[in-house]
Amino acid sequence: MSGLSVADANGFVYEPVRGPKRKIEFRERADEGFERIEAVWTGCNWRVTGREVVLTMRRI
């Protein structure tokens, strides 16, 4: 993903005070849950640093 946006329908990209950009996105799963995927920008592409299954989400 070369075009970075602040937010989209599936997650968001943020820039910490120190270090590279980071991304959190949520992908729907076939079992009606979601997968939360964390990634860090390497300068060339996104490297996944963590993931987990999420059963429900809600806005706060």
JSON list of C-alpha atoms in Angstrom, two decimals:
[
{"chain": "A", "resi": 1, "resn": "MET", "atom": "CA", "xyz": [0.00, 0.00, 0.00]},
{"chain": "A", "resi": 2, "resn": "SER", "atom": "CA", "xyz": [1.84, 3.07, -1.17]},
{"chain": "A", "resi": 3, "resn": "GLY", "atom": "CA", "xyz": [-0.91, 5.68, -0.76]},
{"chain": "A", "resi": 4, "resn": "LEU", "atom": "CA", "xyz": [-1.30, 6.32, 2.94]},
{"chain": "A", "resi": 5, "resn": "SER", "atom": "CA", "xyz": [-4.50, 7.84, 4.24]},
{"chain": "A", "resi": 6, "resn": "VAL", "atom": "CA", "xyz": [-5.31, 8.98, 7.74]},
{"chain": "A", "resi": 7, "resn": "ALA", "atom": "CA", "xyz": [-8.36, 6.75, 7.92]},
{"chain": "A", "resi": 8, "resn": "ASP", "atom": "CA", "xyz": [-10.33, 4.40, 5.72]},
{"chain": "A", "resi": 9, "resn": "ALA", "atom": "CA", "xyz": [-13.20, 1.99, 6.13]},
{"chain": "A", "resi": 10, "resn": "ASN", "atom": "CA", "xyz": [-10.97, -0.77, 7.51]},
{"chain": "A", "resi": 11, "resn": "GLY", "atom": "CA", "xyz": [-8.60, 0.94, 9.93]},
{"chain": "A", "resi": 12, "resn": "PHE", "atom": "CA", "xyz": [-6.12, 3.77, 10.29]},
{"chain": "A", "resi": 13, "resn": "VAL", "atom": "CA", "xyz": [-2.49, 4.83, 9.90]},
{"chain": "A", "resi": 14, "resn": "TYR", "atom": "CA", "xyz": [-0.71, 6.85, 12.58]},
{"chain": "A", "resi": 15, "resn": "GLU", "atom": "CA", "xyz": [2.75, 8.36, 13.11]},
{"chain": "A", "resi": 16, "resn": "PRO", "atom": "CA", "xyz": [4.22, 8.00, 16.60]},
{"chain": "A", "resi": 17, "resn": "VAL", "atom": "CA", "xyz": [6.57, 10.69, 17.95]},
{"chain": "A", "resi": 18, "resn": "ARG", "atom": "CA", "xyz": [9.47, 8.27, 17.47]},
{"chain": "A", "resi": 19, "resn": "GLY", "atom": "CA", "xyz": [9.71, 5.57, 14.85]},
{"chain": "A", "resi": 20, "resn": "PRO", "atom": "CA", "xyz": [8.02, 4.73, 11.58]},
{"chain": "A", "resi": 21, "resn": "LYS", "atom": "CA", "xyz": [4.35, 4.94, 10.60]},
{"chain": "A", "resi": 22, "resn": "ARG", "atom": "CA", "xyz": [2.10, 2.22, 11.96]},
{"chain": "A", "resi": 23, "resn": "LYS", "atom": "CA", "xyz": [-1.17, 0.79, 10.71]},
{"chain": "A", "resi": 24, "resn": "ILE", "atom": "CA", "xyz": [-4.06, -1.03, 12.34]},
{"chain": "A", "resi": 25, "resn": "GLU", "atom": "CA", "xyz": [-6.71, -2.57, 10.13]},
{"chain": "A", "resi": 26, "resn": "PHE", "atom": "CA", "xyz": [-9.64, -4.89, 10.57]},
{"chain": "A", "resi": 27, "resn": "ARG", "atom": "CA", "xyz": [-10.56, -7.54, 7.99]},
{"chain": "A", "resi": 28, "resn": "GLU", "atom": "CA", "xyz": [-13.80, -9.47, 8.02]},
{"chain": "A", "resi": 29, "resn": "ARG", "atom": "CA", "xyz": [-13.55, -13.22, 8.43]},
{"chain": "A", "resi": 30, "resn": "ALA", "atom": "CA", "xyz": [-15.82, -15.93, 7.06]},
{"chain": "A", "resi": 31, "resn": "ASP", "atom": "CA", "xyz": [-16.94, -16.81, 10.62]},
{"chain": "A", "resi": 32, "resn": "GLU", "atom": "CA", "xyz": [-18.49, -13.32, 11.07]},
{"chain": "A", "resi": 33, "resn": "GLY", "atom": "CA", "xyz": [-15.62, -12.11, 13.24]},
{"chain": "A", "resi": 34, "resn": "PHE", "atom": "CA", "xyz": [-12.73, -9.82, 12.32]},
{"chain": "A", "resi": 35, "resn": "GLU", "atom": "CA", "xyz": [-8.96, -10.09, 12.21]},
{"chain": "A", "resi": 36, "resn": "ARG", "atom": "CA", "xyz": [-7.04, -7.16, 13.70]},
{"chain": "A", "resi": 37, "resn": "ILE", "atom": "CA", "xyz": [-3.74, -6.66, 11.89]},
{"chain": "A", "resi": 38, "resn": "GLU", "atom": "CA", "xyz": [-0.96, -4.38, 13.14]},
{"chain": "A", "resi": 39, "resn": "ALA", "atom": "CA", "xyz": [1.85, -3.36, 10.76]},
{"chain": "A", "resi": 40, "resn": "VAL", "atom": "CA", "xyz": [4.84, -1.03, 10.64]},
{"chain": "A", "resi": 41, "resn": "TRP", "atom": "CA", "xyz": [6.07, 0.90, 7.57]},
{"chain": "A", "resi": 42, "resn": "THR", "atom": "CA", "xyz": [9.57, -0.22, 6.51]},
{"chain": "A", "resi": 43, "resn": "GLY", "atom": "CA", "xyz": [10.08, 2.56, 3.96]},
{"chain": "A", "resi": 44, "resn": "CYS", "atom": "CA", "xyz": [9.12, 0.21, 1.12]},
{"chain": "A", "resi": 45, "resn": "ASN", "atom": "CA", "xyz": [6.13, -1.78, 2.38]},
{"chain": "A", "resi": 46, "resn": "TRP", "atom": "CA", "xyz": [4.09, -2.75, 5.44]},
{"chain": "A", "resi": 47, "resn": "ARG", "atom": "CA", "xyz": [5.53, -5.45, 7.73]},
{"chain": "A", "resi": 48, "resn": "VAL", "atom": "CA", "xyz": [2.94, -7.22, 9.86]},
{"chain": "A", "resi": 49, "resn": "THR", "atom": "CA", "xyz": [3.93, -7.12, 13.55]},
{"chain": "A", "resi": 50, "resn": "GLY", "atom": "CA", "xyz": [0.84, -8.72, 15.10]},
{"chain": "A", "resi": 51, "resn": "ARG", "atom": "CA", "xyz": [-2.62, -10.09, 14.49]},
{"chain": "A", "resi": 52, "resn": "GLU", "atom": "CA", "xyz": [-5.52, -11.51, 16.46]},
{"chain": "A", "resi": 53, "resn": "VAL", "atom": "CA", "xyz": [-9.13, -12.58, 15.98]},
{"chain": "A", "resi": 54, "resn": "VAL", "atom": "CA", "xyz": [-11.75, -10.08, 17.22]},
{"chain": "A", "resi": 55, "resn": "LEU", "atom": "CA", "xyz": [-15.29, -11.33, 17.80]},
{"chain": "A", "resi": 56, "resn": "THR", "atom": "CA", "xyz": [-17.10, -7.98, 18.08]},
{"chain": "A", "resi": 57, "resn": "MET", "atom": "CA", "xyz": [-16.35, -4.30, 17.57]},
{"chain": "A", "resi": 58, "resn": "ARG", "atom": "CA", "xyz": [-18.24, -1.15, 18.46]},
{"chain": "A", "resi": 59, "resn": "ARG", "atom": "CA", "xyz": [-17.66, 2.58, 18.26]},
{"chain": "A", "resi": 60, "resn": "ILE", "atom": "CA", "xyz": [-16.95, 4.40, 21.50]}
]
